[in-house]
Amino acid sequence: MPGRDEWWRNAACYEVYLRSFADSDGDGIGDLPGLRSRLRYLRDLGVDALWITPFYPSPQVDHGYDVSDYTDVDPRFGTLGDFDAVLEGAHQMGLRVIIDLVPNHTSAQHTGFRAAMAAGPGSPERGRYHFRPGQGRGGLRPPNNWRSAFGGPAWTRVPGAEGQADEWYLHLHHQEQPDLNWASPAVGDEFESVLRFWLDRGVDGLRIDVAMCLAKDPRYPDLRRGDDRHPYHNRPEVHEIYGRWRAVLDSYPGDRMMIAEAVAPDAAGLARYVRAGECHQVFNFAWLETRWSAADFRRIIKDTLDAVRAVNASPTWVLASHDAVRTVSRYATSGPNGNAVGLERARAALLVMLSLPGSAYVFQGEELGLPQVDVPPSARRDPAWVQSGGSMPGRDGCRVPIPWNKGEQSCGFSPAGSSAPWLPQPQSWGELSVADQERDSSSTLAFYRKALRIRRTVLGGLDDGVVILPSAPGTLVLARDPGFICVLNCGSRPARPPAGDLILSSTHRPGSLLPPNSAAWFHTGGTNWVSRR
Ligand code: NOJ
């Protein structure tokens, strides 16, 4: 639409995992005033937008992804006034704010679910969730074979009151996270008012949690490998929901956006979420799941660009999130220097990600080069760890609170004299603190700041096209017009860079050759790589 500023198309977005970002009141849990006090840090980092994980009232069984009230703030995180202050402060600094909406499930403590439990079988209240009779004699077996993402069956049995039948309710995640029934018109209407509540307050965007699961096959069939249509993933009805939301967003002034958290079998499946009249973006997790390989990166880039271009959308790139092993550890090699290699690779991957057209999503702490923490089993809090009986490692290791200063209690995450942070920080955490890295011009933080600044100033002026140039095995060479080249070396030998001026290198050892596990940006005069082809 002419006159629109589609800021999200090329934004660098920073994921604030609120519980672990900055604690202002000393309870060991990050909060909105803590975030507000660190907005300047984010502005100076050079990102364009923040995505804040859920801060709504919640029993915190899944750390906020179990919402008991969609239009308020949990006292642990502050008040609605604190949210408004974060929004206003961010806007004053030129930062957009994306909030996290959780429409697939509520908390079991949500008034709607409590009413459903009280109302009994066949009631309209139960119709807003998925209550079903069990199978077999006495309905003692779950309605089907669906499994919870955190382990165990996706159904929990509810004994009937006097004279009433037992039923089971669906929860694709924890049993305290019952799935909403989006076939019920009341659910759609309620969410439209939730959307309006936050859009009226001025949020710039919405991240849609588990966006591909909202529609379920009304026959509730067993899940069978190889079935043409999954009973609850990426069903056609789900797109009608986002069409309705898009119309709501478009009716607001300014450029409001929504990004779907979805997984699909391929890039084309994901691109269905960003067709005209639906979501603006969809997270592209392919990179986050791939090993360190130039060939794999090449394939992901090509598949992603082909798929989003076919629907005229813009791509997203994600290296890390609060659900995944941190990049440094994911790319670490075995052996004593493993994490050092992991850090070199993480820095190189960042340069590749930032050199691509589209938006880049950065997870808090990646700019400090934080590794995954091996949280002692007794301190782990992730429901995936708890509910799976320890068979899933859980995601606590990437969620350890941010080290702001060395030497201070909780590394400056909480004020002095506070409760211990909700997840323990390792001994070495302070060495990686923001304060220490700000003093060191060769730190990962300094590198991130430089890369983000160049991305905004220099790369922001490049055309949207990108070509993958032929290159030696183990390397990847991307070119954008006019005259920009990014080279990545995943091989085991040094690689020859293109003729041109070095803009930025990920390695501390720049020379005439590009060492293994590094990447660099070059300017090659006025060369037009894309249009020449
Ligand atoms: C995806 C979120 O990122 C994750 O943290 C959460 O556990 C699930 N959705 C369930 O809401």
PDB file of N, CA and C in Angstrom, residues 130 132 144 146 155 170 172 181 183 213-223 227 229-237:
ATOM      1  N   HIS A 130     -11.663 -28.695  23.726  1.00  0.00           N
ATOM      2  CA  HIS A 130     -11.878 -29.989  23.076  1.00  0.00           C
ATOM      3  C   HIS A 130     -12.111 -31.051  24.141  1.00  0.00           C
ATOM      4  N   ARG A 132     -13.871 -34.686  24.861  1.00  0.00           N
ATOM      5  CA  ARG A 132     -14.324 -35.844  24.091  1.00  0.00           C
ATOM      6  C   ARG A 132     -14.521 -37.037  25.029  1.00  0.00           C
ATOM      7  N   ASN A 144      -7.878 -40.540  21.286  1.00  0.00           N
ATOM      8  CA  ASN A 144      -7.029 -40.961  20.157  1.00  0.00           C
ATOM      9  C   ASN A 144      -5.570 -41.020  20.620  1.00  0.00           C
ATOM     10  N   TRP A 146      -3.009 -38.958  19.994  1.00  0.00           N
ATOM     11  CA  TRP A 146      -2.212 -37.727  19.929  1.00  0.00           C
ATOM     12  C   TRP A 146      -1.358 -37.597  21.193  1.00  0.00           C
ATOM     13  N   TRP A 155      -4.154 -35.993  26.171  1.00  0.00           N
ATOM     14  CA  TRP A 155      -5.508 -35.955  26.741  1.00  0.00           C
ATOM     15  C   TRP A 155      -5.449 -36.215  28.244  1.00  0.00           C
ATOM     16  N   LEU A 170      -8.301 -32.047  25.569  1.00  0.00           N
ATOM     17  CA  LEU A 170      -7.079 -32.060  24.751  1.00  0.00           C
ATOM     18  C   LEU A 170      -6.081 -31.000  25.214  1.00  0.00           C
ATOM     19  N   LEU A 172      -2.238 -30.176  23.661  1.00  0.00           N
ATOM     20  CA  LEU A 172      -1.086 -30.572  22.838  1.00  0.00           C
ATOM     21  C   LEU A 172       0.229 -30.260  23.549  1.00  0.00           C
ATOM     22  N   ASN A 181     -10.955 -24.585  21.278  1.00  0.00           N
ATOM     23  CA  ASN A 181     -11.625 -25.111  20.084  1.00  0.00           C
ATOM     24  C   ASN A 181     -11.951 -23.953  19.147  1.00  0.00           C
ATOM     25  N   ALA A 183     -13.103 -24.027  16.310  1.00  0.00           N
ATOM     26  CA  ALA A 183     -14.322 -24.181  15.509  1.00  0.00           C
ATOM     27  C   ALA A 183     -15.489 -23.486  16.207  1.00  0.00           C
ATOM     28  N   CYS A 213      -1.285 -24.963  14.752  1.00  0.00           N
ATOM     29  CA  CYS A 213      -2.050 -26.016  15.442  1.00  0.00           C
ATOM     30  C   CYS A 213      -3.496 -25.646  15.771  1.00  0.00           C
ATOM     31  N   LEU A 214      -3.929 -24.420  15.461  1.00  0.00           N
ATOM     32  CA  LEU A 214      -5.218 -23.976  15.989  1.00  0.00           C
ATOM     33  C   LEU A 214      -6.406 -24.801  15.480  1.00  0.00           C
ATOM     34  N   ALA A 215      -6.350 -25.240  14.222  1.00  0.00           N
ATOM     35  CA  ALA A 215      -7.492 -25.996  13.684  1.00  0.00           C
ATOM     36  C   ALA A 215      -7.240 -27.500  13.840  1.00  0.00           C
ATOM     37  N   LYS A 216      -8.254 -28.195  14.357  1.00  0.00           N
ATOM     38  CA  LYS A 216      -8.138 -29.642  14.540  1.00  0.00           C
ATOM     39  C   LYS A 216      -9.152 -30.353  13.643  1.00  0.00           C
ATOM     40  N   ASP A 217      -8.814 -31.547  13.195  1.00  0.00           N
ATOM     41  CA  ASP A 217      -9.769 -32.345  12.424  1.00  0.00           C
ATOM     42  C   ASP A 217     -10.947 -32.682  13.346  1.00  0.00           C
ATOM     43  N   PRO A 218     -12.182 -32.265  12.974  1.00  0.00           N
ATOM     44  CA  PRO A 218     -13.322 -32.475  13.891  1.00  0.00           C
ATOM     45  C   PRO A 218     -13.638 -33.949  14.130  1.00  0.00           C
ATOM     46  N   ARG A 219     -13.049 -34.833  13.334  1.00  0.00           N
ATOM     47  CA  ARG A 219     -13.293 -36.272  13.578  1.00  0.00           C
ATOM     48  C   ARG A 219     -12.283 -36.839  14.582  1.00  0.00           C
ATOM     49  N   TYR A 220     -11.294 -36.054  14.945  1.00  0.00           N
ATOM     50  CA  TYR A 220     -10.247 -36.457  15.895  1.00  0.00           C
ATOM     51  C   TYR A 220      -9.658 -37.834  15.566  1.00  0.00           C
ATOM     52  N   PRO A 221      -9.197 -38.023  14.333  1.00  0.00           N
ATOM     53  CA  PRO A 221      -8.646 -39.350  13.993  1.00  0.00           C
ATOM     54  C   PRO A 221      -7.274 -39.563  14.646  1.00  0.00           C
ATOM     55  N   ASP A 222      -6.867 -40.823  14.758  1.00  0.00           N
ATOM     56  CA  ASP A 222      -5.498 -41.104  15.203  1.00  0.00           C
ATOM     57  C   ASP A 222      -4.514 -40.434  14.246  1.00  0.00           C
ATOM     58  N   LEU A 223      -3.364 -40.071  14.783  1.00  0.00           N
ATOM     59  CA  LEU A 223      -2.292 -39.529  13.942  1.00  0.00           C
ATOM     60  C   LEU A 223      -1.544 -40.713  13.350  1.00  0.00           C
ATOM     61  N   ASP A 227       0.035 -39.867   6.589  1.00  0.00           N
ATOM     62  CA  ASP A 227      -1.295 -39.384   6.199  1.00  0.00           C
ATOM     63  C   ASP A 227      -1.162 -38.107   5.376  1.00  0.00           C
ATOM     64  N   ARG A 229      -3.138 -35.546   5.220  1.00  0.00           N
ATOM     65  CA  ARG A 229      -3.450 -34.329   5.969  1.00  0.00           C
ATOM     66  C   ARG A 229      -3.295 -34.600   7.465  1.00  0.00           C
ATOM     67  N   HIS A 230      -2.478 -33.779   8.087  1.00  0.00           N
ATOM     68  CA  HIS A 230      -2.238 -33.942   9.525  1.00  0.00           C
ATOM     69  C   HIS A 230      -3.511 -33.529  10.280  1.00  0.00           C
ATOM     70  N   PRO A 231      -3.890 -34.244  11.357  1.00  0.00           N
ATOM     71  CA  PRO A 231      -5.155 -33.879  12.037  1.00  0.00           C
ATOM     72  C   PRO A 231      -5.115 -32.539  12.783  1.00  0.00           C
ATOM     73  N   TYR A 232      -3.911 -32.012  13.038  1.00  0.00           N
ATOM     74  CA  TYR A 232      -3.893 -30.692  13.707  1.00  0.00           C
ATOM     75  C   TYR A 232      -2.743 -29.780  13.296  1.00  0.00           C
ATOM     76  N   HIS A 233      -2.036 -30.107  12.255  1.00  0.00           N
ATOM     77  CA  HIS A 233      -0.975 -29.209  11.769  1.00  0.00           C
ATOM     78  C   HIS A 233      -1.360 -28.610  10.425  1.00  0.00           C
ATOM     79  N   ASN A 234      -1.229 -27.294  10.292  1.00  0.00           N
ATOM     80  CA  ASN A 234      -1.311 -26.636   8.983  1.00  0.00           C
ATOM     81  C   ASN A 234      -2.586 -26.969   8.216  1.00  0.00           C
ATOM     82  N   ARG A 235      -3.703 -27.089   8.911  1.00  0.00           N
ATOM     83  CA  ARG A 235      -4.952 -27.403   8.217  1.00  0.00           C
ATOM     84  C   ARG A 235      -5.486 -26.144   7.519  1.00  0.00           C
ATOM     85  N   PRO A 236      -6.238 -26.315   6.431  1.00  0.00           N
ATOM     86  CA  PRO A 236      -6.679 -25.136   5.675  1.00  0.00           C
ATOM     87  C   PRO A 236      -7.471 -24.141   6.519  1.00  0.00           C
ATOM     88  N   GLU A 237      -8.265 -24.636   7.487  1.00  0.00           N
ATOM     89  CA  GLU A 237      -9.115 -23.733   8.286  1.00  0.00           C
ATOM     90  C   GLU A 237      -8.293 -22.713   9.066  1.00  0.00           C
TER      91      GLU A 237
END
